[in-house]
PDB file of C-alpha atoms in Angstrom:
ATOM      1  CA  MET A 116      -5.515  20.698 -72.377  1.00 58.00           C
ATOM      2  CA  GLY A 117      -3.374  18.893 -69.636  1.00 90.00           C
ATOM      3  CA  TYR A 118      -4.623  19.432 -66.087  1.00 95.00           C
ATOM      4  CA  LEU A 119      -1.348  18.017 -64.455  1.00 96.00           C
ATOM      5  CA  LYS A 120       2.089  19.531 -63.895  1.00 96.00           C
ATOM      6  CA  ILE A 121       5.108  17.034 -63.421  1.00 95.00           C
ATOM      7  CA  ASP A 122       8.360  18.152 -62.097  1.00 93.00           C
ATOM      8  CA  LYS A 123      11.498  15.722 -61.467  1.00 93.00           C
ATOM      9  CA  LEU A 124      13.265  16.805 -58.307  1.00 88.00           C
ATOM     10  CA  GLY A 125      16.418  15.703 -56.299  1.00 79.00           C
ATOM     11  CA  PRO A 126      19.376  13.940 -57.662  1.00 76.00           C
ATOM     12  CA  ASN A 127      18.687  12.198 -60.980  1.00 80.00           C
ATOM     13  CA  GLY A 128      14.930  13.440 -60.961  1.00 85.00           C
ATOM     14  CA  THR A 129      14.243  10.527 -58.223  1.00 94.00           C
ATOM     15  CA  ILE A 130      11.514  12.298 -56.701  1.00 97.00           C
ATOM     16  CA  VAL A 131       8.547  13.361 -59.133  1.00 97.00           C
ATOM     17  CA  ASN A 132       6.048  16.240 -57.980  1.00 97.00           C
ATOM     18  CA  VAL A 133       2.744  15.737 -59.622  1.00 97.00           C
ATOM     19  CA  GLN A 134       0.573  19.040 -59.304  1.00 97.00           C
ATOM     20  CA  LEU A 135      -2.877  19.008 -59.796  1.00 97.00           C
ATOM     21  CA  ASP A 136      -3.749  22.161 -62.248  1.00 94.00           C
ATOM     22  CA  ARG A 137      -7.187  23.035 -62.567  1.00 94.00           C
ATOM     23  CA  PRO A 138      -7.138  26.016 -60.443  1.00 91.00           C
ATOM     24  CA  GLU A 139     -10.136  27.914 -61.785  1.00 90.00           C
ATOM     25  CA  MET A 140     -12.129  24.664 -60.552  1.00 91.00           C
ATOM     26  CA  ARG A 141     -10.363  24.070 -57.303  1.00 92.00           C
ATOM     27  CA  ASN A 142      -8.920  21.078 -58.889  1.00 94.00           C
ATOM     28  CA  ALA A 143     -12.258  19.339 -59.210  1.00 91.00           C
ATOM     29  CA  PHE A 144     -11.604  16.180 -61.564  1.00 90.00           C
ATOM     30  CA  ASN A 145     -13.803  15.803 -64.329  1.00 91.00           C
ATOM     31  CA  THR A 146     -13.429  12.764 -66.940  1.00 91.00           C
ATOM     32  CA  GLU A 147     -10.239  14.305 -68.846  1.00 93.00           C
ATOM     33  CA  MET A 148      -8.338  15.175 -65.659  1.00 93.00           C
ATOM     34  CA  ALA A 149      -9.301  11.673 -64.168  1.00 94.00           C
ATOM     35  CA  LYS A 150      -7.762   9.697 -67.618  1.00 95.00           C
ATOM     36  CA  GLU A 151      -4.688  11.886 -66.917  1.00 95.00           C
ATOM     37  CA  ILE A 152      -4.143  11.041 -63.401  1.00 96.00           C
ATOM     38  CA  LEU A 153      -4.669   7.331 -64.069  1.00 97.00           C
ATOM     39  CA  GLU A 154      -2.334   7.213 -67.140  1.00 96.00           C
ATOM     40  CA  THR A 155       0.305   9.345 -65.073  1.00 97.00           C
ATOM     41  CA  PHE A 156       0.213   7.055 -62.242  1.00 97.00           C
ATOM     42  CA  GLN A 157       0.450   4.039 -64.474  1.00 97.00           C
ATOM     43  CA  ASP A 158       3.814   5.553 -66.136  1.00 96.00           C
ATOM     44  CA  LEU A 159       5.072   6.413 -62.864  1.00 97.00           C
ATOM     45  CA  ALA A 160       4.469   2.857 -61.418  1.00 97.00           C
ATOM     46  CA  LYS A 161       7.074   1.585 -64.134  1.00 96.00           C
ATOM     47  CA  SER A 162       9.744   4.508 -64.134  1.00 95.00           C
ATOM     48  CA  ASP A 163      12.834   5.027 -62.114  1.00 93.00           C
ATOM     49  CA  ALA A 164      11.262   7.527 -59.703  1.00 96.00           C
ATOM     50  CA  ARG A 165      11.464   6.540 -56.039  1.00 97.00           C
ATOM     51  CA  VAL A 166       8.919   8.658 -54.429  1.00 97.00           C
ATOM     52  CA  VAL A 167       6.050  10.709 -55.698  1.00 98.00           C
ATOM     53  CA  ILE A 168       4.783  13.871 -54.337  1.00 98.00           C
ATOM     54  CA  LEU A 169       1.003  14.729 -55.448  1.00 98.00           C
ATOM     55  CA  SER A 170       0.086  18.525 -54.857  1.00 97.00           C
ATOM     56  CA  SER A 171      -1.550  21.362 -56.199  1.00 97.00           C
ATOM     57  CA  THR A 172      -0.827  24.487 -58.149  1.00 95.00           C
ATOM     58  CA  ASN A 173      -3.469  26.464 -56.306  1.00 92.00           C
ATOM     59  CA  SER A 174      -2.779  26.907 -52.388  1.00 90.00           C
ATOM     60  CA  LYS A 175      -6.730  27.515 -52.040  1.00 93.00           C
ATOM     61  CA  ALA A 176      -7.488  24.071 -52.839  1.00 96.00           C
ATOM     62  CA  PHE A 177      -5.691  20.538 -53.002  1.00 97.00           C
ATOM     63  CA  CYS A 178      -8.732  18.924 -54.552  1.00 96.00           C
ATOM     64  CA  SER A 179     -12.583  19.885 -54.413  1.00 94.00           C
ATOM     65  CA  GLY A 180     -13.478  16.309 -55.679  1.00 89.00           C
ATOM     66  CA  ALA A 181     -15.514  15.374 -58.653  1.00 86.00           C
ATOM     67  CA  ASP A 182     -16.650  17.944 -61.006  1.00 85.00           C
ATOM     68  CA  LEU A 183     -20.280  17.926 -60.311  1.00 75.00           C
ATOM     69  CA  LYS A 184     -21.325  20.334 -63.242  1.00 77.00           C
ATOM     70  CA  GLU A 185     -20.008  17.886 -65.481  1.00 77.00           C
ATOM     71  CA  ARG A 186     -21.887  15.143 -63.632  1.00 75.00           C
ATOM     72  CA  ASN A 187     -25.411  17.184 -63.361  1.00 74.00           C
ATOM     73  CA  GLY A 188     -27.994  15.611 -65.990  1.00 78.00           C
ATOM     74  CA  MET A 189     -25.999  12.347 -66.063  1.00 74.00           C
ATOM     75  CA  THR A 190     -28.068   9.145 -66.267  1.00 82.00           C
ATOM     76  CA  GLU A 191     -27.596   6.345 -63.535  1.00 84.00           C
ATOM     77  CA  GLU A 192     -25.724   4.252 -66.252  1.00 86.00           C
ATOM     78  CA  GLN A 193     -23.377   7.186 -66.991  1.00 86.00           C
ATOM     79  CA  TRP A 194     -22.573   8.287 -63.569  1.00 79.00           C
ATOM     80  CA  LYS A 195     -21.859   4.638 -62.879  1.00 91.00           C
ATOM     81  CA  GLU A 196     -19.420   4.256 -65.895  1.00 88.00           C
ATOM     82  CA  GLN A 197     -17.423   7.535 -65.122  1.00 87.00           C
ATOM     83  CA  HIS A 198     -17.242   6.371 -61.579  1.00 88.00           C
ATOM     84  CA  LYS A 199     -15.438   3.299 -62.885  1.00 93.00           C
ATOM     85  CA  LEU A 200     -12.806   5.678 -64.340  1.00 92.00           C
ATOM     86  CA  PHE A 201     -12.669   7.495 -61.032  1.00 93.00           C
ATOM     87  CA  GLU A 202     -11.895   4.292 -59.186  1.00 94.00           C
ATOM     88  CA  GLU A 203      -9.126   3.249 -61.648  1.00 96.00           C
ATOM     89  CA  ALA A 204      -7.444   6.575 -61.067  1.00 96.00           C
ATOM     90  CA  PHE A 205      -7.659   6.374 -57.414  1.00 97.00           C
ATOM     91  CA  TYR A 206      -6.323   2.796 -57.449  1.00 97.00           C
ATOM     92  CA  ALA A 207      -3.630   3.643 -59.983  1.00 97.00           C
ATOM     93  CA  ILE A 208      -2.262   6.249 -57.075  1.00 98.00           C
ATOM     94  CA  ALA A 209      -2.755   3.738 -54.233  1.00 97.00           C
ATOM     95  CA  ASP A 210      -1.474   0.506 -55.917  1.00 97.00           C
ATOM     96  CA  LEU A 211       1.744   2.681 -56.944  1.00 98.00           C
ATOM     97  CA  PRO A 212       5.073   0.657 -55.878  1.00 97.00           C
ATOM     98  CA  GLN A 213       6.860   3.598 -54.829  1.00 98.00           C
ATOM     99  CA  PRO A 214       5.717   5.748 -51.713  1.00 98.00           C
ATOM    100  CA  SER A 215       3.577   8.679 -52.280  1.00 98.00           C
ATOM    101  CA  ILE A 216       3.044  11.923 -50.521  1.00 98.00           C
ATOM    102  CA  ALA A 217      -0.178  13.930 -50.716  1.00 98.00           C
ATOM    103  CA  ALA A 218       0.938  17.547 -49.666  1.00 98.00           C
ATOM    104  CA  VAL A 219      -2.273  19.337 -48.932  1.00 98.00           C
ATOM    105  CA  ASP A 220      -3.225  23.090 -48.605  1.00 97.00           C
ATOM    106  CA  GLY A 221      -6.454  24.594 -49.068  1.00 96.00           C
ATOM    107  CA  TYR A 222      -9.583  22.278 -49.495  1.00 97.00           C
ATOM    108  CA  ALA A 223      -9.315  18.625 -49.621  1.00 97.00           C
ATOM    109  CA  VAL A 224     -12.976  17.647 -49.774  1.00 96.00           C
ATOM    110  CA  ALA A 225     -14.899  14.433 -51.190  1.00 95.00           C
ATOM    111  CA  GLY A 226     -13.051  12.879 -53.760  1.00 95.00           C
ATOM    112  CA  GLY A 227      -9.977  15.091 -53.214  1.00 96.00           C
ATOM    113  CA  PHE A 228      -9.841  13.932 -49.571  1.00 97.00           C
ATOM    114  CA  GLU A 229     -10.048  10.547 -50.894  1.00 97.00           C
ATOM    115  CA  MET A 230      -7.141  11.307 -53.176  1.00 97.00           C
ATOM    116  CA  ALA A 231      -4.946  12.067 -50.256  1.00 98.00           C
ATOM    117  CA  LEU A 232      -5.962   9.189 -48.478  1.00 98.00           C
ATOM    118  CA  ASN A 233      -4.932   7.043 -51.261  1.00 98.00           C
ATOM    119  CA  CYS A 234      -1.331   8.279 -50.899  1.00 98.00           C
ATOM    120  CA  ASP A 235       0.688   6.689 -48.291  1.00 98.00           C
ATOM    121  CA  PHE A 236       1.554   9.976 -46.259  1.00 98.00           C
ATOM    122  CA  ILE A 237      -0.276  13.277 -45.850  1.00 98.00           C
ATOM    123  CA  ILE A 238       1.336  16.445 -45.041  1.00 98.00           C
ATOM    124  CA  ALA A 239      -0.739  19.577 -44.825  1.00 98.00           C
ATOM    125  CA  ALA A 240      -0.621  23.285 -44.092  1.00 98.00           C
ATOM    126  CA  ASP A 241      -2.238  24.460 -40.944  1.00 97.00           C
ATOM    127  CA  THR A 242      -5.012  26.128 -43.619  1.00 97.00           C
ATOM    128  CA  ALA A 243      -5.795  23.018 -45.169  1.00 98.00           C
ATOM    129  CA  THR A 244      -9.515  21.738 -44.690  1.00 98.00           C
ATOM    130  CA  PHE A 245     -10.844  18.126 -45.023  1.00 98.00           C
ATOM    131  CA  GLY A 246     -14.452  17.148 -45.704  1.00 97.00           C
ATOM    132  CA  LEU A 247     -16.568  14.494 -47.030  1.00 96.00           C
ATOM    133  CA  ALA A 248     -19.984  15.568 -47.225  1.00 93.00           C
ATOM    134  CA  GLU A 249     -21.181  12.976 -49.552  1.00 92.00           C
ATOM    135  CA  ALA A 250     -23.906  12.083 -47.703  1.00 93.00           C
ATOM    136  CA  LYS A 251     -25.479  15.579 -47.705  1.00 91.00           C
ATOM    137  CA  ARG A 252     -25.754  14.987 -51.735  1.00 87.00           C
ATOM    138  CA  GLY A 253     -27.357  11.509 -51.032  1.00 88.00           C
ATOM    139  CA  ILE A 254     -24.401   9.364 -51.921  1.00 89.00           C
ATOM    140  CA  MET A 255     -21.303   8.011 -49.923  1.00 91.00           C
ATOM    141  CA  PRO A 256     -17.823   8.033 -50.571  1.00 92.00           C
ATOM    142  CA  GLY A 257     -16.928   6.053 -53.338  1.00 90.00           C
ATOM    143  CA  CYS A 258     -12.898   5.988 -53.915  1.00 91.00           C
ATOM    144  CA  GLY A 259     -11.748   4.798 -50.396  1.00 92.00           C
ATOM    145  CA  ALA A 260     -12.619   6.945 -47.562  1.00 95.00           C
ATOM    146  CA  THR A 261     -15.038   4.345 -45.702  1.00 96.00           C
ATOM    147  CA  ARG A 262     -11.900   1.682 -46.095  1.00 95.00           C
ATOM    148  CA  LEU A 263      -8.714   3.959 -45.761  1.00 97.00           C
ATOM    149  CA  LEU A 264     -10.178   6.807 -43.340  1.00 97.00           C
ATOM    150  CA  PRO A 265     -10.620   4.044 -40.254  1.00 97.00           C
ATOM    151  CA  LYS A 266      -7.260   2.739 -40.635  1.00 95.00           C
ATOM    152  CA  ARG A 267      -5.700   6.281 -40.013  1.00 96.00           C
ATOM    153  CA  ILE A 268      -8.205   7.861 -37.402  1.00 97.00           C
ATOM    154  CA  GLY A 269      -9.965   4.824 -35.939  1.00 96.00           C
ATOM    155  CA  ALA A 270     -13.721   3.417 -36.849  1.00 97.00           C
ATOM    156  CA  HIS A 271     -15.479   5.659 -34.632  1.00 97.00           C
ATOM    157  CA  ILE A 272     -13.949   9.000 -35.585  1.00 97.00           C
ATOM    158  CA  ALA A 273     -14.342   8.196 -39.244  1.00 97.00           C
ATOM    159  CA  LYS A 274     -17.781   7.454 -39.071  1.00 97.00           C
ATOM    160  CA  GLU A 275     -18.556  10.746 -37.386  1.00 97.00           C
ATOM    161  CA  TRP A 276     -16.873  12.673 -39.882  1.00 97.00           C
ATOM    162  CA  ILE A 277     -18.427  10.666 -42.889  1.00 97.00           C
ATOM    163  CA  CYS A 278     -21.821  10.428 -41.464  1.00 96.00           C
ATOM    164  CA  THR A 279     -22.187  13.883 -40.648  1.00 96.00           C
ATOM    165  CA  GLY A 280     -20.178  15.447 -43.658  1.00 95.00           C
ATOM    166  CA  GLN A 281     -18.437  18.071 -41.122  1.00 95.00           C
ATOM    167  CA  MET A 282     -15.496  20.040 -42.316  1.00 97.00           C
ATOM    168  CA  VAL A 283     -12.479  19.151 -40.295  1.00 97.00           C
ATOM    169  CA  SER A 284      -9.542  21.840 -39.895  1.00 98.00           C
ATOM    170  CA  ALA A 285      -5.701  20.681 -40.143  1.00 98.00           C
ATOM    171  CA  GLU A 286      -5.145  21.101 -36.394  1.00 97.00           C
ATOM    172  CA  GLU A 287      -8.170  18.566 -35.744  1.00 97.00           C
ATOM    173  CA  ALA A 288      -6.920  16.306 -38.587  1.00 98.00           C
ATOM    174  CA  ASN A 289      -3.424  16.287 -36.986  1.00 98.00           C
ATOM    175  CA  LYS A 290      -4.715  15.436 -33.476  1.00 97.00           C
ATOM    176  CA  ALA A 291      -6.907  12.680 -34.831  1.00 97.00           C
ATOM    177  CA  GLY A 292      -3.859  11.173 -36.216  1.00 97.00           C
ATOM    178  CA  LEU A 293      -4.432  11.726 -39.959  1.00 98.00           C
ATOM    179  CA  LEU A 294      -1.247  13.508 -40.691  1.00 98.00           C
ATOM    180  CA  ASN A 295       2.455  12.659 -40.875  1.00 98.00           C
ATOM    181  CA  ARG A 296       3.313  16.341 -40.578  1.00 97.00           C
ATOM    182  CA  LEU A 297       1.448  20.015 -39.879  1.00 98.00           C
ATOM    183  CA  THR A 298       3.308  22.740 -41.209  1.00 98.00           C
ATOM    184  CA  THR A 299       2.761  26.091 -42.977  1.00 98.00           C
ATOM    185  CA  THR A 300       1.835  27.132 -46.327  1.00 97.00           C
ATOM    186  CA  ASP A 301       5.312  28.431 -47.169  1.00 96.00           C
ATOM    187  CA  GLN A 302       7.049  25.136 -45.614  1.00 98.00           C
ATOM    188  CA  LEU A 303       4.608  22.774 -47.134  1.00 98.00           C
ATOM    189  CA  MET A 304       6.524  21.670 -50.138  1.00 97.00           C
ATOM    190  CA  GLU A 305       9.935  21.759 -48.348  1.00 97.00           C
ATOM    191  CA  GLU A 306       8.546  19.394 -45.753  1.00 97.00           C
ATOM    192  CA  ALA A 307       7.373  16.913 -48.487  1.00 97.00           C
ATOM    193  CA  TYR A 308      10.417  17.212 -50.250  1.00 97.00           C
ATOM    194  CA  ILE A 309      12.511  16.467 -46.858  1.00 96.00           C
ATOM    195  CA  LEU A 310      10.511  13.404 -46.282  1.00 97.00           C
ATOM    196  CA  ALA A 311      10.539  12.212 -50.108  1.00 97.00           C
ATOM    197  CA  GLY A 312      14.540  12.845 -49.741  1.00 95.00           C
ATOM    198  CA  ASP A 313      14.544  10.641 -46.426  1.00 95.00           C
ATOM    199  CA  MET A 314      13.004   7.686 -48.505  1.00 96.00           C
ATOM    200  CA  ALA A 315      14.638   8.429 -51.783  1.00 95.00           C
ATOM    201  CA  ASN A 316      18.181   8.284 -50.356  1.00 94.00           C
ATOM    202  CA  ASN A 317      17.453   4.566 -49.185  1.00 95.00           C
ATOM    203  CA  ALA A 318      17.255   1.548 -51.056  1.00 95.00           C
ATOM    204  CA  PRO A 319      14.318   1.645 -53.668  1.00 95.00           C
ATOM    205  CA  ILE A 320      13.469  -2.283 -53.617  1.00 95.00           C
ATOM    206  CA  ALA A 321      13.972  -2.398 -49.855  1.00 95.00           C
ATOM    207  CA  VAL A 322      11.346   0.761 -49.591  1.00 96.00           C
ATOM    208  CA  GLN A 323       8.933  -0.680 -51.848  1.00 96.00           C
ATOM    209  CA  ALA A 324       9.246  -4.059 -50.523  1.00 95.00           C
ATOM    210  CA  ILE A 325       8.373  -2.249 -46.913  1.00 96.00           C
ATOM    211  CA  LYS A 326       5.422  -0.470 -48.249  1.00 95.00           C
ATOM    212  CA  GLN A 327       3.738  -3.517 -49.761  1.00 94.00           C
ATOM    213  CA  ALA A 328       4.434  -5.536 -46.606  1.00 95.00           C
ATOM    214  CA  ILE A 329       2.893  -3.156 -44.379  1.00 94.00           C
ATOM    215  CA  ASP A 330       0.091  -2.561 -46.544  1.00 93.00           C
ATOM    216  CA  LEU A 331      -0.372  -6.595 -46.989  1.00 92.00           C
ATOM    217  CA  LEU A 332       0.274  -7.967 -43.954  1.00 93.00           C
ATOM    218  CA  ASN A 333      -2.048  -6.516 -41.618  1.00 86.00           C
ATOM    219  CA  THR A 334      -4.505  -8.264 -43.694  1.00 87.00           C
ATOM    220  CA  MET A 335      -3.611 -11.755 -43.020  1.00 90.00           C
ATOM    221  CA  GLU A 336      -3.815 -14.264 -40.366  1.00 92.00           C
ATOM    222  CA  GLU A 337      -0.695 -14.424 -38.131  1.00 93.00           C
ATOM    223  CA  SER A 338       0.894 -17.597 -39.582  1.00 92.00           C
ATOM    224  CA  GLN A 339       0.454 -16.502 -43.287  1.00 91.00           C
ATOM    225  CA  ALA A 340       1.759 -12.990 -42.482  1.00 91.00           C
ATOM    226  CA  ARG A 341       4.966 -14.507 -40.917  1.00 93.00           C
ATOM    227  CA  GLU A 342       5.762 -16.565 -44.338  1.00 90.00           C
ATOM    228  CA  GLN A 343       4.707 -13.702 -46.466  1.00 89.00           C
ATOM    229  CA  GLU A 344       7.117 -11.300 -44.259  1.00 92.00           C
ATOM    230  CA  ILE A 345      10.129 -13.399 -45.111  1.00 90.00           C
ATOM    231  CA  VAL A 346       9.024 -13.409 -48.990  1.00 90.00           C
ATOM    232  CA  PHE A 347       9.546  -9.677 -48.917  1.00 88.00           C
ATOM    233  CA  TYR A 348      12.561  -9.801 -46.718  1.00 84.00           C
ATOM    234  CA  ASN A 349      14.405 -12.151 -49.311  1.00 90.00           C
ATOM    235  CA  ARG A 350      13.494  -9.805 -52.022  1.00 87.00           C
ATOM    236  CA  CYS A 351      16.087  -7.409 -50.604  1.00 89.00           C
ATOM    237  CA  ILE A 352      18.763 -10.092 -50.076  1.00 89.00           C
ATOM    238  CA  ASP A 353      19.849 -10.779 -53.695  1.00 88.00           C
ATOM    239  CA  THR A 354      20.482  -7.342 -54.661  1.00 91.00           C
ATOM    240  CA  GLU A 355      23.344  -5.086 -55.399  1.00 89.00           C
ATOM    241  CA  ASP A 356      21.904  -2.628 -53.057  1.00 88.00           C
ATOM    242  CA  ARG A 357      22.120  -4.892 -50.182  1.00 88.00           C
ATOM    243  CA  LEU A 358      25.873  -5.704 -50.656  1.00 87.00           C
ATOM    244  CA  GLU A 359      26.558  -1.597 -51.102  1.00 84.00           C
ATOM    245  CA  GLY A 360      24.449  -0.784 -47.774  1.00 88.00           C
ATOM    246  CA  VAL A 361      26.843  -3.529 -45.875  1.00 86.00           C
ATOM    247  CA  ARG A 362      30.014  -2.208 -47.671  1.00 90.00           C
ATOM    248  CA  ALA A 363      28.810   1.433 -46.916  1.00 90.00           C
ATOM    249  CA  PHE A 364      28.093   0.832 -43.384  1.00 87.00           C
ATOM    250  CA  VAL A 365      32.026  -0.808 -43.101  1.00 92.00           C
ATOM    251  CA  GLU A 366      33.678   1.844 -44.940  1.00 91.00           C
ATOM    252  CA  LYS A 367      31.549   4.615 -42.859  1.00 90.00           C
ATOM    253  CA  ARG A 368      30.442   6.580 -45.830  1.00 89.00           C
ATOM    254  CA  PRO A 369      26.965   7.030 -47.470  1.00 90.00           C
ATOM    255  CA  ALA A 370      25.543   4.212 -49.496  1.00 88.00           C
ATOM    256  CA  LYS A 371      25.016   4.973 -53.182  1.00 90.00           C
ATOM    257  CA  PHE A 372      21.997   2.619 -54.089  1.00 91.00           C
ATOM    258  CA  VAL A 373      21.024   1.830 -57.574  1.00 89.00           C
ATOM    259  CA  GLY A 374      17.739   0.123 -57.253  1.00 85.00           C
ATOM    260  CA  ARG A 375      19.172  -3.565 -58.382  1.00 89.00           C
TER     261      ARG A 375
END
């Protein structure tokens, strides 16, 4: 049984919408679902997709985290072994060369919140709820929250959310700076598609270089970052898309980028 639905959108299917589809469990991911996520995003990384949207077939839940019913009774070794798979699945999302957008409605809690954090952008409906309640279960987030949430909202707010395990409304999340867009359930996918389209219309080599540069350069010492920035820049120069972009500007027409 598959737990994902995949749709290709936009001209030539350049925008891919990956929908989590385990509604009876609020999209809680078990071992098989994690394997499917890993394989899907590994395949997308090698595809011609320009932007990937991660969403849910169920407006009541984006994802409620790991399936604790499956985990109940696991030995310590089994738990750790399963978590390695979860790590690989989440890293596949984060390491996607293409930009990724989490379109969130309903609950995005525990690993579900972390799944969204591993995307580049988060758009949420005003009915979305975020939370990291792992401390209430005797553990801590293990798929990126302590690394990624502080980058979006600051360390002091991230510590409060994670250490208290509090639930956070979409409005509060937006005020904290977590979201790129706050919208309604009815407009959620349209907003995600508009953002995806704005990026998919641009030169894919340039967009991917920008994503990688922003992710990497902020972790480097300044002189090293300056050198590496030009490496990314030069990737864009020797491309057909760079020539097309200049021609299109001179000829006052939309550019037709091919990813070469």
